[in-house]
PDB file of C-alpha atoms in Angstrom:
ATOM      1  CA  MET D  48      17.040   7.128  24.467  1.00 68.00           C
ATOM      2  CA  LEU D  49      17.668   8.958  20.615  1.00 78.00           C
ATOM      3  CA  PRO D  50      16.422  12.453  20.618  1.00 93.00           C
ATOM      4  CA  PRO D  51      13.546  13.612  19.238  1.00 97.00           C
ATOM      5  CA  ALA D  52      12.887  13.208  15.694  1.00 98.00           C
ATOM      6  CA  LEU D  53      10.374  12.620  13.007  1.00 98.00           C
ATOM      7  CA  SER D  54       8.948   9.254  12.493  1.00 98.00           C
ATOM      8  CA  ALA D  55       6.675   8.871  10.219  1.00 98.00           C
ATOM      9  CA  VAL D  56       5.387  11.460   7.829  1.00 98.00           C
ATOM     10  CA  TYR D  57       1.243  10.980   6.159  1.00 98.00           C
ATOM     11  CA  ILE D  58      -0.860  12.378   4.138  1.00 98.00           C
ATOM     12  CA  HIS D  59      -4.325  12.211   3.529  1.00 98.00           C
ATOM     13  CA  PRO D  60      -5.039  13.164   0.706  1.00 97.00           C
ATOM     14  CA  VAL D  61      -9.576  12.682   0.603  1.00 98.00           C
ATOM     15  CA  LYS D  62     -10.389  13.704   3.744  1.00 98.00           C
ATOM     16  CA  SER D  63     -10.880  10.691   6.365  1.00 98.00           C
ATOM     17  CA  LEU D  64      -9.583   7.626   3.080  1.00 98.00           C
ATOM     18  CA  ALA D  65      -6.999   6.021   4.375  1.00 97.00           C
ATOM     19  CA  ALA D  66      -3.383   6.859   4.809  1.00 96.00           C
ATOM     20  CA  HIS D  67      -0.021   7.294   2.748  1.00 94.00           C
ATOM     21  CA  ALA D  68       3.290   7.373   4.287  1.00 97.00           C
ATOM     22  CA  ALA D  69       6.024   9.806   2.069  1.00 98.00           C
ATOM     23  CA  ASP D  70       9.547  10.072   3.033  1.00 98.00           C
ATOM     24  CA  GLU D  71       8.904  13.743   2.552  1.00 98.00           C
ATOM     25  CA  ALA D  72       6.459  16.149   2.662  1.00 98.00           C
ATOM     26  CA  ALA D  73       6.148  20.204   1.669  1.00 98.00           C
ATOM     27  CA  VAL D  74       4.515  22.206   4.288  1.00 98.00           C
ATOM     28  CA  GLU D  75       2.154  24.872   2.645  1.00 96.00           C
ATOM     29  CA  PRO D  76       0.464  27.726   5.448  1.00 94.00           C
ATOM     30  CA  TRP D  77      -2.652  25.524   5.408  1.00 94.00           C
ATOM     31  CA  GLY D  78      -1.001  21.708   5.764  1.00 96.00           C
ATOM     32  CA  LEU D  79       1.231  19.181   4.249  1.00 97.00           C
ATOM     33  CA  ASP D  80       1.617  19.429   0.606  1.00 96.00           C
ATOM     34  CA  GLY D  81      -1.565  17.071  -1.233  1.00 95.00           C
ATOM     35  CA  ASP D  82      -3.430  16.604   2.709  1.00 97.00           C
ATOM     36  CA  ARG D  83      -6.510  16.090   2.704  1.00 96.00           C
ATOM     37  CA  ARG D  84      -7.849  18.710  -0.612  1.00 96.00           C
ATOM     38  CA  TRP D  85     -10.778  16.443  -1.089  1.00 97.00           C
ATOM     39  CA  MET D  86     -13.563  15.209   0.640  1.00 98.00           C
ATOM     40  CA  LEU D  87     -16.928  13.576   0.298  1.00 98.00           C
ATOM     41  CA  ILE D  88     -20.475  15.437   0.889  1.00 98.00           C
ATOM     42  CA  ASP D  89     -23.586  13.818   1.290  1.00 98.00           C
ATOM     43  CA  ASN D  90     -26.632  15.140  -1.037  1.00 96.00           C
ATOM     44  CA  GLU D  91     -27.168  17.948   0.929  1.00 97.00           C
ATOM     45  CA  SER D  92     -23.879  18.995   0.967  1.00 98.00           C
ATOM     46  CA  LYS D  93     -22.919  17.624   3.965  1.00 98.00           C
ATOM     47  CA  VAL D  94     -18.932  16.179   4.379  1.00 98.00           C
ATOM     48  CA  VAL D  95     -19.340  12.842   4.509  1.00 98.00           C
ATOM     49  CA  THR D  96     -16.473  10.588   6.566  1.00 98.00           C
ATOM     50  CA  GLN D  97     -15.516   7.441   8.973  1.00 98.00           C
ATOM     51  CA  ARG D  98     -18.207   9.485  11.433  1.00 97.00           C
ATOM     52  CA  GLN D  99     -21.123   8.489   9.460  1.00 96.00           C
ATOM     53  CA  GLN D 100     -19.414   5.621   7.257  1.00 97.00           C
ATOM     54  CA  PRO D 101     -16.639   3.227   8.427  1.00 97.00           C
ATOM     55  CA  ARG D 102     -16.287   2.119   5.510  1.00 97.00           C
ATOM     56  CA  ILE D 103     -14.412   4.870   3.730  1.00 98.00           C
ATOM     57  CA  ALA D 104     -11.284   3.432   5.666  1.00 97.00           C
ATOM     58  CA  GLN D 105     -10.859   0.429   3.517  1.00 97.00           C
ATOM     59  CA  LEU D 106     -10.449   2.873   0.190  1.00 98.00           C
ATOM     60  CA  SER D 107      -7.701   4.732  -0.528  1.00 97.00           C
ATOM     61  CA  ALA D 108      -6.317   7.459  -3.073  1.00 97.00           C
ATOM     62  CA  ARG D 109      -2.743   8.306  -4.088  1.00 96.00           C
ATOM     63  CA  ILE D 110      -1.422  11.766  -5.664  1.00 95.00           C
ATOM     64  CA  LEU D 111      -1.027  12.006  -9.349  1.00 95.00           C
ATOM     65  CA  PRO D 112       1.388  15.484 -10.602  1.00 93.00           C
ATOM     66  CA  GLY D 113      -1.388  18.364 -11.198  1.00 92.00           C
ATOM     67  CA  GLY D 114      -3.217  17.467  -8.352  1.00 93.00           C
ATOM     68  CA  GLY D 115      -5.856  14.159  -9.722  1.00 96.00           C
ATOM     69  CA  LEU D 116      -5.586  11.436  -8.017  1.00 98.00           C
ATOM     70  CA  ILE D 117      -6.398   7.135  -8.361  1.00 98.00           C
ATOM     71  CA  LEU D 118      -8.805   5.910  -5.819  1.00 98.00           C
ATOM     72  CA  SER D 119      -8.696   2.135  -5.016  1.00 97.00           C
ATOM     73  CA  ALA D 120     -10.638  -0.656  -2.968  1.00 96.00           C
ATOM     74  CA  PRO D 121     -10.114  -4.221  -2.479  1.00 94.00           C
ATOM     75  CA  GLY D 122     -10.990  -6.794  -5.471  1.00 91.00           C
ATOM     76  CA  SER D 123     -12.353  -3.341  -6.715  1.00 90.00           C
ATOM     77  CA  PRO D 124     -10.826  -1.718 -10.092  1.00 94.00           C
ATOM     78  CA  SER D 125      -9.026   1.292 -10.318  1.00 97.00           C
ATOM     79  CA  LEU D 126     -10.252   4.739 -11.003  1.00 98.00           C
ATOM     80  CA  THR D 127      -8.136   8.142 -12.084  1.00 98.00           C
ATOM     81  CA  VAL D 128      -9.502  11.468 -11.050  1.00 98.00           C
ATOM     82  CA  GLU D 129      -8.470  14.818 -12.959  1.00 97.00           C
ATOM     83  CA  VAL D 130      -8.676  18.096 -10.405  1.00 96.00           C
ATOM     84  CA  PRO D 131     -11.958  19.406 -12.093  1.00 96.00           C
ATOM     85  CA  ASP D 132     -13.337  22.152 -13.210  1.00 92.00           C
ATOM     86  CA  PRO D 133     -13.033  25.069 -10.951  1.00 90.00           C
ATOM     87  CA  ALA D 134     -16.318  26.870 -12.090  1.00 90.00           C
ATOM     88  CA  HIS D 135     -18.412  24.450 -10.992  1.00 93.00           C
ATOM     89  CA  THR D 136     -18.496  24.778  -7.785  1.00 94.00           C
ATOM     90  CA  VAL D 137     -20.974  23.940  -4.566  1.00 96.00           C
ATOM     91  CA  VAL D 138     -21.025  25.536  -1.307  1.00 95.00           C
ATOM     92  CA  ALA D 139     -20.369  22.310   1.604  1.00 96.00           C
ATOM     93  CA  GLU D 140     -20.755  22.458   4.619  1.00 96.00           C
ATOM     94  CA  LEU D 141     -18.162  21.647   7.140  1.00 95.00           C
ATOM     95  CA  TYR D 142     -17.777  22.015  10.874  1.00 88.00           C
ATOM     96  CA  PRO D 143     -17.541  24.821  11.453  1.00 87.00           C
ATOM     97  CA  GLY D 144     -18.986  26.529   8.497  1.00 90.00           C
ATOM     98  CA  LYS D 145     -19.533  26.619   5.186  1.00 93.00           C
ATOM     99  CA  VAL D 146     -16.147  26.002   1.907  1.00 94.00           C
ATOM    100  CA  GLU D 147     -17.296  26.444  -1.962  1.00 94.00           C
ATOM    101  CA  LEU D 148     -14.986  23.542  -3.670  1.00 96.00           C
ATOM    102  CA  ALA D 149     -14.900  22.465  -7.175  1.00 95.00           C
ATOM    103  CA  VAL D 150     -17.227  19.218  -8.427  1.00 97.00           C
ATOM    104  CA  ALA D 151     -15.250  16.367  -9.572  1.00 98.00           C
ATOM    105  CA  ALA D 152     -17.017  14.241 -12.830  1.00 97.00           C
ATOM    106  CA  GLU D 153     -19.383  11.617 -12.689  1.00 98.00           C
ATOM    107  CA  ALA D 154     -17.438   8.475 -12.580  1.00 98.00           C
ATOM    108  CA  ALA D 155     -15.530  10.165  -9.161  1.00 98.00           C
ATOM    109  CA  HIS D 156     -19.387   9.733  -8.017  1.00 98.00           C
ATOM    110  CA  ALA D 157     -20.571   6.784  -8.664  1.00 98.00           C
ATOM    111  CA  TRP D 158     -17.164   5.182  -7.442  1.00 98.00           C
ATOM    112  CA  PHE D 159     -18.287   6.165  -3.965  1.00 98.00           C
ATOM    113  CA  SER D 160     -21.954   5.780  -3.894  1.00 98.00           C
ATOM    114  CA  ALA D 161     -21.334   1.945  -5.260  1.00 97.00           C
ATOM    115  CA  ARG D 162     -18.999   1.115  -2.942  1.00 96.00           C
ATOM    116  CA  LEU D 163     -20.144   2.692   0.660  1.00 97.00           C
ATOM    117  CA  GLY D 164     -23.917   1.696  -0.702  1.00 96.00           C
ATOM    118  CA  ALA D 165     -25.279   5.485   0.025  1.00 97.00           C
ATOM    119  CA  GLU D 166     -25.221   8.464  -2.815  1.00 98.00           C
ATOM    120  CA  VAL D 167     -22.093  10.708  -2.088  1.00 98.00           C
ATOM    121  CA  ARG D 168     -20.580  12.627  -4.469  1.00 98.00           C
ATOM    122  CA  LEU D 169     -16.682  13.832  -4.414  1.00 98.00           C
ATOM    123  CA  VAL D 170     -15.219  17.650  -4.481  1.00 98.00           C
ATOM    124  CA  HIS D 171     -12.166  19.148  -4.734  1.00 97.00           C
ATOM    125  CA  LEU D 172     -10.759  22.217  -2.538  1.00 94.00           C
ATOM    126  CA  ASP D 173      -8.814  24.323  -5.614  1.00 83.00           C
ATOM    127  CA  ALA D 174      -8.668  28.146  -4.963  1.00 68.00           C
ATOM    128  CA  PRO D 175      -6.405  29.456  -2.355  1.00 66.00           C
ATOM    129  CA  SER D 176      -9.249  31.869  -1.868  1.00 64.00           C
ATOM    130  CA  HIS D 177     -11.810  29.201  -0.628  1.00 72.00           C
ATOM    131  CA  ARG D 178      -8.819  28.052   2.405  1.00 79.00           C
ATOM    132  CA  ARG D 179     -10.641  27.750   5.843  1.00 90.00           C
ATOM    133  CA  PRO D 180      -9.789  29.919   8.434  1.00 91.00           C
ATOM    134  CA  VAL D 181      -8.506  29.044  12.195  1.00 93.00           C
ATOM    135  CA  ASP D 182     -10.023  28.879  14.750  1.00 89.00           C
ATOM    136  CA  PRO D 183      -9.296  32.541  16.258  1.00 89.00           C
ATOM    137  CA  GLU D 184      -8.920  31.787  19.290  1.00 92.00           C
ATOM    138  CA  PHE D 185      -5.922  29.522  19.121  1.00 94.00           C
ATOM    139  CA  GLY D 186      -5.041  31.297  15.158  1.00 93.00           C
ATOM    140  CA  ARG D 187      -3.750  34.136  13.684  1.00 94.00           C
ATOM    141  CA  PRO D 188      -5.282  36.906  11.583  1.00 93.00           C
ATOM    142  CA  GLY D 189      -5.113  34.498   7.689  1.00 91.00           C
ATOM    143  CA  GLU D 190      -3.686  31.510   9.097  1.00 94.00           C
ATOM    144  CA  THR D 191      -6.205  29.284   7.306  1.00 94.00           C
ATOM    145  CA  VAL D 192      -6.305  25.312   6.741  1.00 95.00           C
ATOM    146  CA  SER D 193      -7.878  23.170   4.237  1.00 94.00           C
ATOM    147  CA  LEU D 194     -10.090  20.320   4.506  1.00 96.00           C
ATOM    148  CA  ALA D 195      -8.743  19.095   7.920  1.00 95.00           C
ATOM    149  CA  ASP D 196     -11.490  19.322  10.755  1.00 91.00           C
ATOM    150  CA  GLY D 197      -9.312  22.788  11.880  1.00 90.00           C
ATOM    151  CA  PHE D 198      -5.496  22.967  11.821  1.00 96.00           C
ATOM    152  CA  PRO D 199      -3.448  22.650   8.977  1.00 97.00           C
ATOM    153  CA  LEU D 200      -1.319  19.588  11.019  1.00 98.00           C
ATOM    154  CA  LEU D 201      -1.892  16.631  13.557  1.00 98.00           C
ATOM    155  CA  LEU D 202       1.180  15.874  15.132  1.00 98.00           C
ATOM    156  CA  THR D 203       1.456  12.714  17.283  1.00 98.00           C
ATOM    157  CA  ALA D 204       4.053  10.755  19.447  1.00 98.00           C
ATOM    158  CA  GLY D 205       4.913   7.015  19.141  1.00 98.00           C
ATOM    159  CA  ALA D 206       5.666   7.005  23.251  1.00 98.00           C
ATOM    160  CA  SER D 207       2.385   8.503  24.070  1.00 98.00           C
ATOM    161  CA  LEU D 208       0.630   5.835  22.277  1.00 98.00           C
ATOM    162  CA  ASP D 209       3.629   3.360  24.040  1.00 98.00           C
ATOM    163  CA  ALA D 210       1.321   4.400  26.664  1.00 98.00           C
ATOM    164  CA  LEU D 211      -2.152   4.239  25.654  1.00 98.00           C
ATOM    165  CA  ASN D 212      -1.544   0.239  24.291  1.00 98.00           C
ATOM    166  CA  SER D 213       0.058  -0.596  28.250  1.00 98.00           C
ATOM    167  CA  TRP D 214      -3.606   1.110  29.489  1.00 98.00           C
ATOM    168  CA  VAL D 215      -5.690  -0.774  26.752  1.00 98.00           C
ATOM    169  CA  ALA D 216      -3.706  -3.753  27.454  1.00 97.00           C
ATOM    170  CA  ARG D 217      -5.079  -3.321  31.376  1.00 95.00           C
ATOM    171  CA  GLY D 218      -8.449  -2.275  30.512  1.00 92.00           C
ATOM    172  CA  ASP D 219     -11.776  -4.386  30.509  1.00 90.00           C
ATOM    173  CA  HIS D 220     -11.098  -5.088  26.672  1.00 91.00           C
ATOM    174  CA  PRO D 221      -7.930  -5.416  26.304  1.00 95.00           C
ATOM    175  CA  GLU D 222      -8.143  -8.123  22.680  1.00 96.00           C
ATOM    176  CA  GLU D 223      -8.244  -4.852  21.559  1.00 95.00           C
ATOM    177  CA  GLY D 224      -4.916  -3.932  21.132  1.00 95.00           C
ATOM    178  CA  PRO D 225      -1.996  -2.210  20.523  1.00 98.00           C
ATOM    179  CA  LEU D 226      -3.854   0.361  18.571  1.00 98.00           C
ATOM    180  CA  PRO D 227      -1.818   1.066  15.134  1.00 98.00           C
ATOM    181  CA  MET D 228      -0.991   4.713  15.228  1.00 98.00           C
ATOM    182  CA  ASN D 229      -3.477   4.890  11.711  1.00 97.00           C
ATOM    183  CA  ARG D 230      -6.307   4.814  14.588  1.00 97.00           C
ATOM    184  CA  PHE D 231      -5.276   8.897  15.267  1.00 98.00           C
ATOM    185  CA  ARG D 232      -4.882   9.378  11.464  1.00 98.00           C
ATOM    186  CA  PRO D 233      -1.788  12.031  12.154  1.00 98.00           C
ATOM    187  CA  ASN D 234       0.093  13.925  10.298  1.00 98.00           C
ATOM    188  CA  VAL D 235       3.316  13.478  11.697  1.00 98.00           C
ATOM    189  CA  VAL D 236       5.017  11.314  14.427  1.00 98.00           C
ATOM    190  CA  VAL D 237       7.572  11.499  16.673  1.00 98.00           C
ATOM    191  CA  ASP D 238       9.610   9.133  18.327  1.00 98.00           C
ATOM    192  CA  GLY D 239      12.555   9.367  21.099  1.00 98.00           C
ATOM    193  CA  THR D 240       9.867  11.788  23.413  1.00 98.00           C
ATOM    194  CA  ALA D 241       8.517  10.875  27.057  1.00 97.00           C
ATOM    195  CA  PRO D 242       5.594   9.499  26.846  1.00 98.00           C
ATOM    196  CA  TRP D 243       2.872  13.055  26.486  1.00 98.00           C
ATOM    197  CA  ALA D 244       6.119  15.036  26.681  1.00 98.00           C
ATOM    198  CA  GLU D 245       4.105  16.492  23.650  1.00 98.00           C
ATOM    199  CA  ASP D 246       1.542  18.391  25.961  1.00 98.00           C
ATOM    200  CA  ASP D 247       3.805  20.679  26.974  1.00 97.00           C
ATOM    201  CA  TRP D 248       5.303  21.612  24.393  1.00 98.00           C
ATOM    202  CA  LYS D 249       3.850  25.952  22.584  1.00 98.00           C
ATOM    203  CA  ARG D 250       6.834  25.358  19.567  1.00 98.00           C
ATOM    204  CA  ILE D 251       9.149  23.241  17.686  1.00 98.00           C
ATOM    205  CA  GLU D 252      10.575  22.764  14.748  1.00 98.00           C
ATOM    206  CA  ILE D 253      10.843  20.068  12.915  1.00 98.00           C
ATOM    207  CA  GLY D 254      13.904  20.025  10.068  1.00 96.00           C
ATOM    208  CA  GLU D 255      13.890  23.887   9.387  1.00 93.00           C
ATOM    209  CA  VAL D 256      10.262  24.519   9.744  1.00 98.00           C
ATOM    210  CA  ALA D 257       9.089  25.705  12.977  1.00 98.00           C
ATOM    211  CA  PHE D 258       5.434  24.684  14.573  1.00 98.00           C
ATOM    212  CA  ARG D 259       3.570  27.081  17.156  1.00 98.00           C
ATOM    213  CA  VAL D 260       1.093  23.497  19.029  1.00 98.00           C
ATOM    214  CA  VAL D 261      -1.822  25.528  19.630  1.00 97.00           C
ATOM    215  CA  LYS D 262      -4.366  22.936  21.260  1.00 97.00           C
ATOM    216  CA  PRO D 263      -4.652  19.438  22.259  1.00 98.00           C
ATOM    217  CA  CYS D 264      -6.618  16.972  20.069  1.00 98.00           C
ATOM    218  CA  GLY D 265     -10.349  15.911  21.723  1.00 98.00           C
ATOM    219  CA  ARG D 266     -10.848  11.920  19.654  1.00 98.00           C
ATOM    220  CA  CYS D 267     -13.938  10.813  18.055  1.00 97.00           C
ATOM    221  CA  VAL D 268     -15.640   7.715  17.388  1.00 97.00           C
ATOM    222  CA  ILE D 269     -12.976   6.845  13.752  1.00 98.00           C
ATOM    223  CA  THR D 270     -10.667   5.745  16.873  1.00 98.00           C
ATOM    224  CA  THR D 271     -12.109   2.960  17.257  1.00 98.00           C
ATOM    225  CA  THR D 272     -12.725   2.290  13.694  1.00 98.00           C
ATOM    226  CA  ASP D 273     -10.325  -0.747  12.819  1.00 98.00           C
ATOM    227  CA  GLN D 274      -8.555   0.927   9.535  1.00 97.00           C
ATOM    228  CA  ARG D 275      -8.016  -2.193   7.719  1.00 95.00           C
ATOM    229  CA  THR D 276     -10.998  -3.854   8.274  1.00 96.00           C
ATOM    230  CA  ALA D 277     -13.819  -1.281   8.920  1.00 97.00           C
ATOM    231  CA  GLU D 278     -14.857  -2.180  12.389  1.00 97.00           C
ATOM    232  CA  ARG D 279     -15.590  -1.047  15.793  1.00 97.00           C
ATOM    233  CA  GLY D 280     -14.703  -2.173  19.076  1.00 97.00           C
ATOM    234  CA  LYS D 281     -14.233   0.320  22.757  1.00 97.00           C
ATOM    235  CA  GLU D 282     -10.995   0.939  22.645  1.00 98.00           C
ATOM    236  CA  PRO D 283      -9.096   3.946  22.916  1.00 98.00           C
ATOM    237  CA  LEU D 284     -11.507   5.845  23.355  1.00 98.00           C
ATOM    238  CA  ARG D 285     -13.062   3.863  27.168  1.00 97.00           C
ATOM    239  CA  THR D 286      -9.030   4.368  28.002  1.00 98.00           C
ATOM    240  CA  LEU D 287      -9.164   7.540  27.348  1.00 98.00           C
ATOM    241  CA  ALA D 288     -11.729   8.917  29.309  1.00 98.00           C
ATOM    242  CA  ARG D 289      -9.688   7.226  32.215  1.00 97.00           C
ATOM    243  CA  HIS D 290      -6.896   8.804  31.909  1.00 98.00           C
ATOM    244  CA  ARG D 291      -6.819  11.728  29.553  1.00 98.00           C
ATOM    245  CA  ARG D 292      -9.829  13.731  29.700  1.00 98.00           C
ATOM    246  CA  ASP D 293     -10.276  17.263  29.504  1.00 97.00           C
ATOM    247  CA  GLY D 294     -14.556  17.717  30.678  1.00 96.00           C
ATOM    248  CA  LYS D 295     -15.647  16.088  27.499  1.00 96.00           C
ATOM    249  CA  TYR D 296     -12.849  15.835  25.557  1.00 97.00           C
ATOM    250  CA  LEU D 297     -10.492  12.669  24.993  1.00 98.00           C
ATOM    251  CA  LEU D 298      -7.302  13.907  24.585  1.00 98.00           C
ATOM    252  CA  PHE D 299      -4.490  12.410  21.649  1.00 98.00           C
ATOM    253  CA  GLY D 300      -2.373  14.384  19.546  1.00 98.00           C
ATOM    254  CA  ARG D 301      -1.039  18.207  19.657  1.00 98.00           C
ATOM    255  CA  HIS D 302      -2.807  19.868  16.513  1.00 98.00           C
ATOM    256  CA  MET D 303      -0.015  22.822  15.025  1.00 98.00           C
ATOM    257  CA  ILE D 304      -0.240  25.430  12.714  1.00 98.00           C
ATOM    258  CA  PRO D 305       2.943  25.997  10.129  1.00 98.00           C
ATOM    259  CA  GLU D 306       5.067  29.081  11.268  1.00 97.00           C
ATOM    260  CA  GLY D 307       7.008  28.824   7.840  1.00 96.00           C
ATOM    261  CA  THR D 308       6.900  26.585   4.721  1.00 97.00           C
ATOM    262  CA  GLY D 309       9.383  24.459   4.297  1.00 98.00           C
ATOM    263  CA  VAL D 310      10.510  20.560   3.857  1.00 98.00           C
ATOM    264  CA  ILE D 311      10.130  17.844   6.246  1.00 98.00           C
ATOM    265  CA  ARG D 312      11.314  15.137   5.852  1.00 98.00           C
ATOM    266  CA  VAL D 313      11.023  10.968   7.996  1.00 98.00           C
ATOM    267  CA  GLY D 314      14.165  11.350   9.923  1.00 98.00           C
ATOM    268  CA  ASP D 315      14.961  15.119  11.242  1.00 98.00           C
ATOM    269  CA  PRO D 316      14.723  15.937  14.171  1.00 98.00           C
ATOM    270  CA  VAL D 317      12.346  17.582  16.454  1.00 98.00           C
ATOM    271  CA  ARG D 318      13.330  20.950  19.005  1.00 98.00           C
ATOM    272  CA  VAL D 319      11.039  21.750  21.424  1.00 97.00           C
ATOM    273  CA  ILE D 320      11.598  25.876  20.946  1.00 94.00           C
ATOM    274  CA  GLY D 321       9.305  27.527  23.393  1.00 82.00           C
TER     275      GLY D 321
END
């Protein structure tokens, strides 16, 4: 077996939209540069994700120099969105609290609303002072996260997905497998490990950047959503419930907090240091 190495890096410019692969990414204290700095909200200023709108999976965004976006969707014209005026903000609900976000231009709201069949607005996290604190049970004072659900990065392992897919193939819905890694929406993927080796990691280095591996990731209905078609099935939640249950949580992947900054690159060695 080859030594553990970083096999993929994914950035999600808009929370819950399609990810895009990168050869490298800068690690900031609150996550990868450009990752989950935008999100959608409804008329009550609550976050909208694939949980409520599976069709979000079919929409994508590319980051422009300066932080703007190019939005695209199958069969639709693309739209360029500039970083909004930070003076025009809204307080949005994002579990477990609220966050102040800048509101994008009306054209962006109309673009998303037309494709989702529901009125939504696009908002942007700009000012560092608006970063959200990491769960104090796992984070240290001053550690923050952008618009990810709770932690700056999510790590998954290729060998663990292979193991999961072998269970799916022997389960009630083998026709739904094998599942691709994009169901789990990671930031970093590691190859060259034994299945579930990441369960025991406490600290790792990817290249020259150190991370604390703080807790397992409890999975939700988004993992049952085909990221190409937006159709939902039973897997992987049915199989995770049999093999990877911890109380009410169905586990796949690990949350991480950076201990420094730097650049990580596909091919970087991954070293377990704690």
